[in-house]
mmCIF file of C-alpha atoms in Angstrom:
data_model
loop_
_atom_site.group_PDB
_atom_site.id
_atom_site.type_symbol
_atom_site.label_atom_id
_atom_site.label_comp_id
_atom_site.label_asym_id
_atom_site.label_seq_id
_atom_site.Cartn_x
_atom_site.Cartn_y
_atom_site.Cartn_z
ATOM 1 C CA UNK A 24 -30.886 56.677 14.875
ATOM 2 C CA UNK A 25 -33.540 53.990 14.638
ATOM 3 C CA UNK A 26 -33.576 51.588 11.689
ATOM 4 C CA UNK A 27 -36.453 49.148 12.077
ATOM 5 C CA UNK A 28 -36.956 45.922 10.162
ATOM 6 C CA UNK A 29 -39.299 45.964 7.193
ATOM 7 C CA UNK A 30 -42.678 46.464 8.793
ATOM 8 C CA UNK A 31 -45.954 45.310 7.283
ATOM 9 C CA UNK A 32 -46.569 48.981 6.649
ATOM 10 C CA UNK A 33 -43.411 49.362 4.540
ATOM 11 C CA UNK A 34 -44.107 46.133 2.656
ATOM 12 C CA UNK A 35 -47.625 47.222 1.824
ATOM 13 C CA UNK A 36 -46.290 50.598 0.793
ATOM 14 C CA UNK A 37 -43.850 48.881 -1.540
ATOM 15 C CA UNK A 38 -46.606 46.748 -3.057
ATOM 16 C CA UNK A 39 -48.963 49.651 -3.560
ATOM 17 C CA UNK A 40 -46.242 51.739 -5.179
ATOM 18 C CA UNK A 41 -45.415 48.958 -7.615
ATOM 19 C CA UNK A 42 -49.014 48.153 -8.425
ATOM 20 C CA UNK A 43 -50.036 51.739 -8.979
ATOM 21 C CA UNK A 44 -47.256 52.145 -11.524
ATOM 22 C CA UNK A 45 -47.551 48.686 -13.005
ATOM 23 C CA UNK A 46 -48.322 49.944 -16.501
ATOM 24 C CA UNK A 47 -44.941 51.606 -16.623
ATOM 25 C CA UNK A 48 -42.992 48.488 -15.726
ATOM 26 C CA UNK A 49 -43.638 46.973 -19.144
ATOM 27 C CA UNK A 50 -40.601 48.840 -20.405
ATOM 28 C CA UNK A 51 -38.534 46.204 -18.610
ATOM 29 C CA UNK A 52 -40.206 43.120 -20.097
ATOM 30 C CA UNK A 53 -37.678 40.774 -21.687
ATOM 31 C CA UNK A 54 -38.048 39.468 -25.269
ATOM 32 C CA UNK A 55 -40.671 36.760 -25.681
ATOM 33 C CA UNK A 56 -38.038 34.075 -26.278
ATOM 34 C CA UNK A 57 -36.792 34.581 -22.730
ATOM 35 C CA UNK A 58 -40.218 34.586 -21.073
ATOM 36 C CA UNK A 59 -40.370 30.867 -20.270
ATOM 37 C CA UNK A 60 -36.855 30.858 -18.860
ATOM 38 C CA UNK A 61 -37.675 33.876 -16.708
ATOM 39 C CA UNK A 62 -40.769 32.155 -15.292
ATOM 40 C CA UNK A 63 -38.684 29.141 -14.334
ATOM 41 C CA UNK A 64 -36.042 31.352 -12.749
ATOM 42 C CA UNK A 65 -38.627 33.317 -10.797
ATOM 43 C CA UNK A 66 -40.065 30.096 -9.413
ATOM 44 C CA UNK A 67 -36.618 29.232 -8.103
ATOM 45 C CA UNK A 68 -36.155 32.738 -6.728
ATOM 46 C CA UNK A 69 -39.472 32.618 -4.876
ATOM 47 C CA UNK A 70 -38.511 29.273 -3.381
ATOM 48 C CA UNK A 71 -35.021 30.450 -2.430
ATOM 49 C CA UNK A 72 -35.967 33.730 -0.821
ATOM 50 C CA UNK A 73 -36.999 32.013 2.374
ATOM 51 C CA UNK A 74 -33.301 31.797 3.241
ATOM 52 C CA UNK A 75 -32.016 35.319 2.654
ATOM 53 C CA UNK A 76 -28.320 35.803 2.044
ATOM 54 C CA UNK A 77 -26.156 38.450 3.661
ATOM 55 C CA UNK A 78 -25.897 41.712 1.743
ATOM 56 C CA UNK A 79 -22.960 44.134 1.744
ATOM 57 C CA UNK A 80 -22.896 47.618 0.255
ATOM 58 C CA UNK A 81 -19.919 49.789 -0.671
ATOM 59 C CA UNK A 82 -19.828 53.163 -2.354
ATOM 60 C CA UNK A 83 -21.094 56.725 -2.240
ATOM 61 C CA UNK A 84 -24.230 58.757 -1.485
ATOM 62 C CA UNK A 85 -26.377 56.791 -3.920
ATOM 63 C CA UNK A 86 -26.159 53.820 -1.546
ATOM 64 C CA UNK A 87 -25.244 55.369 1.839
ATOM 65 C CA UNK A 88 -27.878 54.623 4.497
ATOM 66 C CA UNK A 89 -26.438 56.767 7.261
ATOM 67 C CA UNK A 90 -22.728 56.178 7.899
ATOM 68 C CA UNK A 91 -22.014 59.870 7.439
ATOM 69 C CA UNK A 92 -24.422 60.663 10.279
ATOM 70 C CA UNK A 93 -21.636 59.534 12.597
ATOM 71 C CA UNK A 94 -18.940 61.698 10.970
ATOM 72 C CA UNK A 95 -18.085 65.394 11.162
ATOM 73 C CA UNK A 96 -18.838 66.129 7.513
ATOM 74 C CA UNK A 97 -21.126 68.293 5.412
ATOM 75 C CA UNK A 98 -21.947 65.289 3.179
ATOM 76 C CA UNK A 99 -24.988 64.124 5.113
ATOM 77 C CA UNK A 100 -28.731 63.749 4.759
ATOM 78 C CA UNK A 101 -29.903 63.537 8.343
ATOM 79 C CA UNK A 102 -32.316 66.476 8.356
ATOM 80 C CA UNK A 103 -35.767 67.015 6.816
ATOM 81 C CA UNK A 104 -37.103 66.888 4.210
ATOM 82 C CA UNK A 105 -34.856 63.858 3.559
ATOM 83 C CA UNK A 106 -36.799 60.767 4.585
ATOM 84 C CA UNK A 107 -40.193 62.410 4.135
ATOM 85 C CA UNK A 108 -41.550 59.233 2.483
ATOM 86 C CA UNK A 109 -39.511 56.734 4.490
ATOM 87 C CA UNK A 110 -41.767 54.462 6.623
ATOM 88 C CA UNK A 111 -40.748 56.343 9.781
ATOM 89 C CA UNK A 112 -40.834 59.740 7.992
ATOM 90 C CA UNK A 113 -37.449 60.429 9.582
ATOM 91 C CA UNK A 114 -34.265 61.569 7.844
ATOM 92 C CA UNK A 115 -32.011 58.530 8.250
ATOM 93 C CA UNK A 116 -28.982 59.608 6.231
ATOM 94 C CA UNK A 117 -30.304 58.267 2.934
ATOM 95 C CA UNK A 118 -30.044 60.783 0.099
ATOM 96 C CA UNK A 119 -33.628 60.061 -0.861
ATOM 97 C CA UNK A 120 -37.189 60.965 -0.018
ATOM 98 C CA UNK A 121 -37.675 57.321 0.979
ATOM 99 C CA UNK A 122 -35.994 54.022 0.186
ATOM 100 C CA UNK A 123 -32.758 53.928 -1.782
ATOM 101 C CA UNK A 124 -31.271 51.213 -3.985
ATOM 102 C CA UNK A 125 -29.844 48.989 -1.185
ATOM 103 C CA UNK A 126 -33.212 49.048 0.611
ATOM 104 C CA UNK A 127 -35.038 47.903 -2.490
ATOM 105 C CA UNK A 128 -32.487 45.194 -3.313
ATOM 106 C CA UNK A 129 -32.788 43.948 0.272
ATOM 107 C CA UNK A 130 -36.516 43.547 -0.281
ATOM 108 C CA UNK A 131 -35.856 41.687 -3.531
ATOM 109 C CA UNK A 132 -33.593 39.132 -1.882
ATOM 110 C CA UNK A 133 -36.006 38.539 0.982
ATOM 111 C CA UNK A 134 -33.905 40.139 3.720
ATOM 112 C CA UNK A 135 -35.500 40.907 7.079
ATOM 113 C CA UNK A 136 -34.119 44.438 6.899
ATOM 114 C CA UNK A 137 -31.743 46.595 4.910
ATOM 115 C CA UNK A 138 -28.157 46.284 6.184
ATOM 116 C CA UNK A 139 -27.421 48.889 8.830
ATOM 117 C CA UNK A 140 -24.650 51.469 8.468
ATOM 118 C CA UNK A 141 -21.437 49.907 9.669
ATOM 119 C CA UNK A 142 -20.897 52.794 12.086
ATOM 120 C CA UNK A 143 -24.313 52.344 13.691
ATOM 121 C CA UNK A 144 -24.133 51.216 17.341
ATOM 122 C CA UNK A 145 -27.178 49.043 16.585
ATOM 123 C CA UNK A 146 -25.121 46.815 14.268
ATOM 124 C CA UNK A 147 -24.251 44.015 16.649
ATOM 125 C CA UNK A 148 -25.260 40.491 17.599
ATOM 126 C CA UNK A 149 -27.437 38.659 15.100
ATOM 127 C CA UNK A 150 -28.051 41.840 13.117
ATOM 128 C CA UNK A 151 -24.482 41.475 11.884
ATOM 129 C CA UNK A 152 -25.574 38.371 9.993
ATOM 130 C CA UNK A 153 -27.901 40.422 7.760
ATOM 131 C CA UNK A 154 -24.810 42.165 6.358
ATOM 132 C CA UNK A 155 -23.550 45.735 6.578
ATOM 133 C CA UNK A 156 -23.531 48.952 4.610
ATOM 134 C CA UNK A 157 -20.103 50.605 4.427
ATOM 135 C CA UNK A 158 -21.013 53.343 1.918
ATOM 136 C CA UNK A 159 -20.195 56.967 2.606
ATOM 137 C CA UNK A 160 -21.504 60.002 0.747
ATOM 138 C CA UNK A 161 -18.851 61.930 -1.165
ATOM 139 C CA UNK A 162 -16.338 59.154 -1.787
ATOM 140 C CA UNK A 163 -14.946 58.039 -5.096
ATOM 141 C CA UNK A 164 -12.523 55.573 -6.571
ATOM 142 C CA UNK A 165 -9.637 57.972 -5.874
ATOM 143 C CA UNK A 166 -8.576 59.000 -2.378
ATOM 144 C CA UNK A 167 -8.534 62.689 -3.304
ATOM 145 C CA UNK A 168 -12.150 62.615 -4.490
ATOM 146 C CA UNK A 169 -14.473 64.375 -2.051
ATOM 147 C CA UNK A 170 -11.594 66.004 -0.164
ATOM 148 C CA UNK A 171 -13.811 69.033 0.494
ATOM 149 C CA UNK A 172 -16.049 66.854 2.697
ATOM 150 C CA UNK A 173 -13.064 66.040 4.956
ATOM 151 C CA UNK A 174 -14.415 63.184 7.100
ATOM 152 C CA UNK A 175 -15.785 60.499 4.797
ATOM 153 C CA UNK A 176 -15.081 56.770 4.625
ATOM 154 C CA UNK A 177 -12.922 56.408 1.539
ATOM 155 C CA UNK A 178 -13.185 53.155 -0.336
ATOM 156 C CA UNK A 179 -9.983 51.622 1.049
ATOM 157 C CA UNK A 180 -11.276 52.323 4.558
ATOM 158 C CA UNK A 181 -14.610 50.739 3.634
ATOM 159 C CA UNK A 182 -12.734 47.578 2.679
ATOM 160 C CA UNK A 183 -10.775 47.700 5.928
ATOM 161 C CA UNK A 184 -14.077 47.924 7.793
ATOM 162 C CA UNK A 185 -15.272 44.878 5.825
ATOM 163 C CA UNK A 186 -12.276 42.934 7.093
ATOM 164 C CA UNK A 187 -12.994 44.183 10.621
ATOM 165 C CA UNK A 188 -16.637 43.136 10.183
ATOM 166 C CA UNK A 189 -15.520 39.589 9.361
ATOM 167 C CA UNK A 190 -13.448 39.452 12.554
ATOM 168 C CA UNK A 191 -16.504 40.535 14.540
ATOM 169 C CA UNK A 192 -18.721 37.918 12.929
ATOM 170 C CA UNK A 193 -16.072 35.202 13.401
ATOM 171 C CA UNK A 194 -16.214 35.877 17.129
ATOM 172 C CA UNK A 195 -19.971 35.325 16.927
ATOM 173 C CA UNK A 196 -20.333 32.250 14.676
ATOM 174 C CA UNK A 197 -16.791 31.010 14.037
ATOM 175 C CA UNK A 198 -14.358 31.389 11.158
ATOM 176 C CA UNK A 199 -15.758 28.648 8.914
ATOM 177 C CA UNK A 200 -19.351 29.885 9.137
ATOM 178 C CA UNK A 201 -18.199 33.450 8.553
ATOM 179 C CA UNK A 202 -16.367 32.420 5.402
ATOM 180 C CA UNK A 203 -19.510 30.645 4.202
ATOM 181 C CA UNK A 204 -21.666 33.705 4.953
ATOM 182 C CA UNK A 205 -19.303 35.980 2.995
ATOM 183 C CA UNK A 206 -18.883 33.651 0.022
ATOM 184 C CA UNK A 207 -22.656 33.230 -0.331
ATOM 185 C CA UNK A 208 -23.437 36.914 0.121
ATOM 186 C CA UNK A 209 -24.525 39.530 -2.383
ATOM 187 C CA UNK A 210 -22.404 42.667 -2.748
ATOM 188 C CA UNK A 211 -23.297 46.035 -4.270
ATOM 189 C CA UNK A 212 -20.551 48.470 -5.300
ATOM 190 C CA UNK A 213 -21.436 51.990 -6.502
ATOM 191 C CA UNK A 214 -18.538 54.325 -7.289
ATOM 192 C CA UNK A 215 -17.321 56.646 -10.010
ATOM 193 C CA UNK A 216 -19.696 59.590 -10.277
ATOM 194 C CA UNK A 217 -17.912 61.623 -7.617
ATOM 195 C CA UNK A 218 -14.577 61.158 -9.384
ATOM 196 C CA UNK A 219 -16.016 63.422 -12.054
ATOM 197 C CA UNK A 220 -18.439 65.692 -10.193
ATOM 198 C CA UNK A 221 -16.450 66.106 -6.972
ATOM 199 C CA UNK A 222 -12.969 65.871 -8.409
ATOM 200 C CA UNK A 223 -12.195 66.399 -12.089
ATOM 201 C CA UNK A 224 -15.001 68.924 -12.709
ATOM 202 C CA UNK A 225 -15.314 70.267 -9.161
ATOM 203 C CA UNK A 226 -13.569 73.533 -10.028
ATOM 204 C CA UNK A 227 -12.183 74.984 -13.215
ATOM 205 C CA UNK A 228 -8.576 73.862 -13.769
ATOM 206 C CA UNK A 229 -8.745 71.258 -11.005
ATOM 207 C CA UNK A 230 -5.576 69.320 -10.193
ATOM 208 C CA UNK A 231 -6.842 66.212 -11.965
ATOM 209 C CA UNK A 232 -7.965 68.147 -15.058
ATOM 210 C CA UNK A 233 -4.479 69.646 -15.324
ATOM 211 C CA UNK A 234 -2.964 66.183 -14.955
ATOM 212 C CA UNK A 235 -5.255 64.319 -17.391
ATOM 213 C CA UNK A 236 -7.477 64.893 -20.366
ATOM 214 C CA UNK A 237 -10.818 63.104 -19.939
ATOM 215 C CA UNK A 238 -9.882 60.336 -22.434
ATOM 216 C CA UNK A 239 -6.818 59.641 -20.265
ATOM 217 C CA UNK A 240 -8.489 60.203 -16.898
ATOM 218 C CA UNK A 241 -11.124 57.540 -17.498
ATOM 219 C CA UNK A 242 -8.656 54.638 -18.056
ATOM 220 C CA UNK A 243 -6.739 55.840 -14.998
ATOM 221 C CA UNK A 244 -9.714 55.645 -12.635
ATOM 222 C CA UNK A 245 -10.820 52.362 -14.234
ATOM 223 C CA UNK A 246 -7.399 50.883 -13.451
ATOM 224 C CA UNK A 247 -7.681 52.116 -9.856
ATOM 225 C CA UNK A 248 -11.201 50.670 -9.599
ATOM 226 C CA UNK A 249 -9.855 47.318 -10.753
ATOM 227 C CA UNK A 250 -7.497 47.266 -7.746
ATOM 228 C CA UNK A 251 -10.418 47.977 -5.418
ATOM 229 C CA UNK A 252 -12.452 45.118 -6.858
ATOM 230 C CA UNK A 253 -9.579 42.658 -6.674
ATOM 231 C CA UNK A 254 -9.179 43.531 -3.006
ATOM 232 C CA UNK A 255 -12.891 42.916 -2.488
ATOM 233 C CA UNK A 256 -12.472 39.520 -4.143
ATOM 234 C CA UNK A 257 -9.560 38.736 -1.807
ATOM 235 C CA UNK A 258 -11.874 39.528 1.095
ATOM 236 C CA UNK A 259 -14.379 36.938 -0.123
ATOM 237 C CA UNK A 260 -16.814 38.769 -2.413
ATOM 238 C CA UNK A 261 -18.125 36.336 -5.020
ATOM 239 C CA UNK A 262 -21.346 37.934 -6.329
ATOM 240 C CA UNK A 263 -20.701 41.629 -6.833
ATOM 241 C CA UNK A 264 -23.065 43.978 -8.675
ATOM 242 C CA UNK A 265 -21.067 46.997 -9.863
ATOM 243 C CA UNK A 266 -23.107 49.964 -11.048
ATOM 244 C CA UNK A 267 -21.860 52.453 -13.592
ATOM 245 C CA UNK A 268 -22.512 56.160 -13.341
ATOM 246 C CA UNK A 269 -25.857 57.646 -14.259
ATOM 247 C CA UNK A 270 -26.170 60.318 -16.976
ATOM 248 C CA UNK A 271 -23.942 62.714 -15.043
ATOM 249 C CA UNK A 272 -24.564 65.736 -17.219
ATOM 250 C CA UNK A 273 -28.347 65.462 -16.967
ATOM 251 C CA UNK A 274 -28.848 65.638 -13.207
ATOM 252 C CA UNK A 275 -30.519 68.905 -12.148
ATOM 253 C CA UNK A 276 -27.320 70.225 -10.535
ATOM 254 C CA UNK A 277 -25.319 69.939 -13.739
ATOM 255 C CA UNK A 278 -28.153 71.275 -15.889
ATOM 256 C CA UNK A 279 -28.256 74.327 -13.614
ATOM 257 C CA UNK A 280 -24.517 74.886 -13.361
ATOM 258 C CA UNK A 281 -23.021 73.628 -16.616
ATOM 259 C CA UNK A 282 -25.858 73.083 -19.067
ATOM 260 C CA UNK A 283 -26.940 75.580 -21.711
ATOM 261 C CA UNK A 284 -30.550 76.744 -21.262
ATOM 262 C CA UNK A 285 -31.180 73.961 -18.755
ATOM 263 C CA UNK A 286 -30.048 71.175 -21.070
ATOM 264 C CA UNK A 287 -27.626 68.382 -20.161
ATOM 265 C CA UNK A 288 -23.951 69.215 -19.754
ATOM 266 C CA UNK A 289 -22.236 67.932 -22.888
ATOM 267 C CA UNK A 290 -18.856 67.511 -21.206
ATOM 268 C CA UNK A 291 -20.147 65.455 -18.278
ATOM 269 C CA UNK A 292 -22.244 63.319 -20.596
ATOM 270 C CA UNK A 293 -19.108 62.646 -22.623
ATOM 271 C CA UNK A 294 -17.296 61.586 -19.461
ATOM 272 C CA UNK A 295 -20.068 59.135 -18.528
ATOM 273 C CA UNK A 296 -20.168 57.754 -22.067
ATOM 274 C CA UNK A 297 -16.451 56.986 -21.825
ATOM 275 C CA UNK A 298 -16.507 55.596 -18.288
ATOM 276 C CA UNK A 299 -19.379 53.122 -18.432
ATOM 277 C CA UNK A 300 -18.306 50.988 -21.435
ATOM 278 C CA UNK A 301 -14.750 50.807 -20.125
ATOM 279 C CA UNK A 302 -16.035 49.783 -16.703
ATOM 280 C CA UNK A 303 -18.065 46.951 -18.218
ATOM 281 C CA UNK A 304 -15.103 45.823 -20.297
ATOM 282 C CA UNK A 305 -12.878 45.796 -17.201
ATOM 283 C CA UNK A 306 -15.420 43.764 -15.198
ATOM 284 C CA UNK A 307 -15.782 41.140 -17.919
ATOM 285 C CA UNK A 308 -11.997 40.959 -18.169
ATOM 286 C CA UNK A 309 -11.753 40.375 -14.422
ATOM 287 C CA UNK A 310 -14.302 37.563 -14.670
ATOM 288 C CA UNK A 311 -12.265 35.940 -17.446
ATOM 289 C CA UNK A 312 -9.147 36.198 -15.307
ATOM 290 C CA UNK A 313 -10.891 34.720 -12.249
ATOM 291 C CA UNK A 314 -12.723 32.029 -14.208
ATOM 292 C CA UNK A 315 -16.140 32.887 -12.781
ATOM 293 C CA UNK A 316 -18.889 35.488 -13.129
ATOM 294 C CA UNK A 317 -17.971 37.303 -9.933
ATOM 295 C CA UNK A 318 -18.591 40.859 -11.137
ATOM 296 C CA UNK A 319 -21.885 41.951 -12.703
ATOM 297 C CA UNK A 320 -21.957 45.180 -14.704
ATOM 298 C CA UNK A 321 -25.148 47.144 -14.047
ATOM 299 C CA UNK A 322 -25.669 49.714 -16.800
ATOM 300 C CA UNK A 323 -27.512 52.217 -14.656
ATOM 301 C CA UNK A 324 -26.656 54.972 -17.124
ATOM 302 C CA UNK A 325 -28.824 53.289 -19.753
ATOM 303 C CA UNK A 326 -31.656 52.715 -17.281
ATOM 304 C CA UNK A 327 -31.535 56.219 -15.875
ATOM 305 C CA UNK A 328 -31.130 57.905 -19.234
ATOM 306 C CA UNK A 329 -34.505 56.453 -20.210
ATOM 307 C CA UNK A 330 -36.063 58.661 -17.507
ATOM 308 C CA UNK A 331 -34.236 61.681 -18.873
ATOM 309 C CA UNK A 332 -35.245 61.248 -22.497
ATOM 310 C CA UNK A 333 -38.829 60.143 -21.919
ATOM 311 C CA UNK A 334 -39.946 60.719 -18.320
ATOM 312 C CA UNK A 335 -43.645 60.495 -19.201
ATOM 313 C CA UNK A 336 -43.203 56.855 -20.253
ATOM 314 C CA UNK A 337 -42.361 56.113 -16.629
ATOM 315 C CA UNK A 338 -45.119 58.255 -15.176
ATOM 316 C CA UNK A 339 -42.858 61.182 -14.271
ATOM 317 C CA UNK A 340 -43.813 64.774 -15.018
ATOM 318 C CA UNK A 341 -40.186 65.888 -15.182
ATOM 319 C CA UNK A 342 -36.619 64.639 -15.146
ATOM 320 C CA UNK A 343 -35.119 68.110 -15.549
ATOM 321 C CA UNK A 344 -36.009 69.546 -12.150
ATOM 322 C CA UNK A 345 -35.303 68.223 -8.677
ATOM 323 C CA UNK A 346 -38.205 67.858 -6.276
ATOM 324 C CA UNK A 347 -36.169 69.471 -3.475
ATOM 325 C CA UNK A 348 -33.769 72.331 -4.121
ATOM 326 C CA UNK A 349 -33.576 75.921 -5.236
ATOM 327 C CA UNK A 350 -32.545 78.005 -8.205
ATOM 328 C CA UNK A 351 -32.722 76.857 -11.854
ATOM 329 C CA UNK A 352 -34.042 73.301 -12.113
ATOM 330 C CA UNK A 353 -34.069 73.251 -8.288
ATOM 331 C CA UNK A 354 -30.464 72.273 -8.922
ATOM 332 C CA UNK A 355 -28.493 74.666 -6.746
ATOM 333 C CA UNK A 356 -27.308 74.089 -3.208
ATOM 334 C CA UNK A 357 -28.510 71.373 -0.893
ATOM 335 C CA UNK A 358 -31.950 70.027 -0.053
ATOM 336 C CA UNK A 359 -32.849 71.728 3.243
ATOM 337 C CA UNK A 360 -35.993 72.678 5.187
ATOM 338 C CA UNK A 361 -35.826 76.037 3.351
ATOM 339 C CA UNK A 362 -35.738 74.483 -0.127
ATOM 340 C CA UNK A 363 -38.559 74.355 -2.634
ATOM 341 C CA UNK A 364 -40.348 71.040 -2.160
ATOM 342 C CA UNK A 365 -42.642 69.435 -4.708
ATOM 343 C CA UNK A 366 -45.992 68.146 -3.380
ATOM 344 C CA UNK A 367 -45.805 64.759 -5.129
ATOM 345 C CA UNK A 368 -42.412 63.075 -5.132
ATOM 346 C CA UNK A 369 -43.634 60.244 -7.356
ATOM 347 C CA UNK A 370 -43.857 62.608 -10.333
ATOM 348 C CA UNK A 371 -40.156 63.582 -10.153
ATOM 349 C CA UNK A 372 -37.313 61.394 -11.412
ATOM 350 C CA UNK A 373 -34.873 63.348 -9.208
ATOM 351 C CA UNK A 374 -35.388 63.907 -5.519
ATOM 352 C CA UNK A 375 -32.583 66.427 -4.993
ATOM 353 C CA UNK A 376 -30.020 68.006 -7.362
ATOM 354 C CA UNK A 377 -28.033 64.754 -7.665
ATOM 355 C CA UNK A 378 -30.067 61.767 -6.453
ATOM 356 C CA UNK A 379 -33.031 59.806 -7.855
ATOM 357 C CA UNK A 380 -36.379 59.777 -6.127
ATOM 358 C CA UNK A 381 -37.541 56.590 -4.431
ATOM 359 C CA UNK A 382 -39.819 55.848 -7.366
ATOM 360 C CA UNK A 383 -36.923 56.221 -9.814
ATOM 361 C CA UNK A 384 -34.866 53.908 -7.602
ATOM 362 C CA UNK A 385 -37.638 51.332 -7.901
ATOM 363 C CA UNK A 386 -37.313 51.349 -11.670
ATOM 364 C CA UNK A 387 -33.543 51.033 -11.395
ATOM 365 C CA UNK A 388 -33.817 48.018 -9.080
ATOM 366 C CA UNK A 389 -36.487 46.511 -11.359
ATOM 367 C CA UNK A 390 -33.914 46.630 -14.130
ATOM 368 C CA UNK A 391 -31.184 45.214 -11.886
ATOM 369 C CA UNK A 392 -33.527 42.340 -11.056
ATOM 370 C CA UNK A 393 -34.983 41.493 -14.455
ATOM 371 C CA UNK A 394 -33.013 43.462 -17.073
ATOM 372 C CA UNK A 395 -31.564 41.990 -20.237
ATOM 373 C CA UNK A 396 -27.832 41.525 -20.820
ATOM 374 C CA UNK A 397 -27.762 45.027 -22.276
ATOM 375 C CA UNK A 398 -28.498 46.324 -18.800
ATOM 376 C CA UNK A 399 -27.026 43.549 -16.603
ATOM 377 C CA UNK A 400 -23.983 41.764 -17.994
ATOM 378 C CA UNK A 401 -23.495 38.802 -17.740
ATOM 379 C CA UNK A 402 -26.689 38.202 -15.702
ATOM 380 C CA UNK A 403 -29.390 39.967 -13.734
ATOM 381 C CA UNK A 404 -30.256 39.583 -10.070
ATOM 382 C CA UNK A 405 -33.135 37.160 -10.621
ATOM 383 C CA UNK A 406 -30.750 34.849 -12.500
ATOM 384 C CA UNK A 407 -28.162 35.128 -9.725
ATOM 385 C CA UNK A 408 -30.723 34.208 -7.093
ATOM 386 C CA UNK A 409 -32.065 31.302 -9.129
ATOM 387 C CA UNK A 410 -28.619 29.910 -9.916
ATOM 388 C CA UNK A 411 -27.329 30.231 -6.386
ATOM 389 C CA UNK A 412 -30.456 28.666 -4.890
ATOM 390 C CA UNK A 413 -29.602 25.443 -6.768
ATOM 391 C CA UNK A 414 -26.075 25.147 -5.375
#
């Protein structure tokens, strides 16, 4: 599988996509009182991007760039029409029509390329210094999440691979330089959605639903997530963006299967509304314990729910239907060559029954980069880059 560096073609594509939708980006403008500070920060960011930091990605299908291609699993996106709008027009394993969130963050931090899947044979030599993507579609916070997919890289294994990665890089540049690379890196962690969709609510009377009510299940998985993040900290992560779940009940799959008359699933929306505030509270508590702003809570539910409630404000025609799928809301089954396929992916907030389109991902990353504390607590990516460029 070929993953090329950002070509001039992909950069121009990114610029044209942003410029053509520029009128919609005003929804992310910060209050006027913060405008001057933002300009100063952006000046620092622009100056600091010449020396890109390493970038590491952990999580599920929202951020997987192809690890599952190398596994015997049904949780994969390595066939058309996935990748139809990717620069190579090839299905790379991203659950997207084009770029996903790690790709777009890589562009924001000035990286030469998006980190390769850790299992890719191309991840060696100096390409290791760009970082690595350990994410695997289907995984969750809990080990039993995604069991139906069999061969996936569960989060504890992803962290073990991260430790293995550091040994590989130490052999290349030495232990001290490896520690510096890790401590100055940016980390993205995206987990939680599958613990509801592919565990608690996977089947009626699931094992976890018999064990817990939702108000008790959420604190349980939050406590398990806390252990994962502390282990990541032990392994050197010092700037970690942790995304919450999106509006789980409003994705096309849940509208089709659990919603009434194509509306959002009330029960899954309730689960997300419980999970995300408790996640943010846990992250801020960890920062207080560690004495530093290590973990950044990204309220992607709030960002994504804006698409759901008012898609036209973002230039989308619909946020109810997937571009690629079948059945009600194009929300049933998988996206395959036999699926219904919309002619213009930019007008759909959802690419397939569960995942945002590339254009929706651009709005999400715009919010990660410039969003207010309501969306990025305690700071956004532009602030992180500006602060770290001064140290």
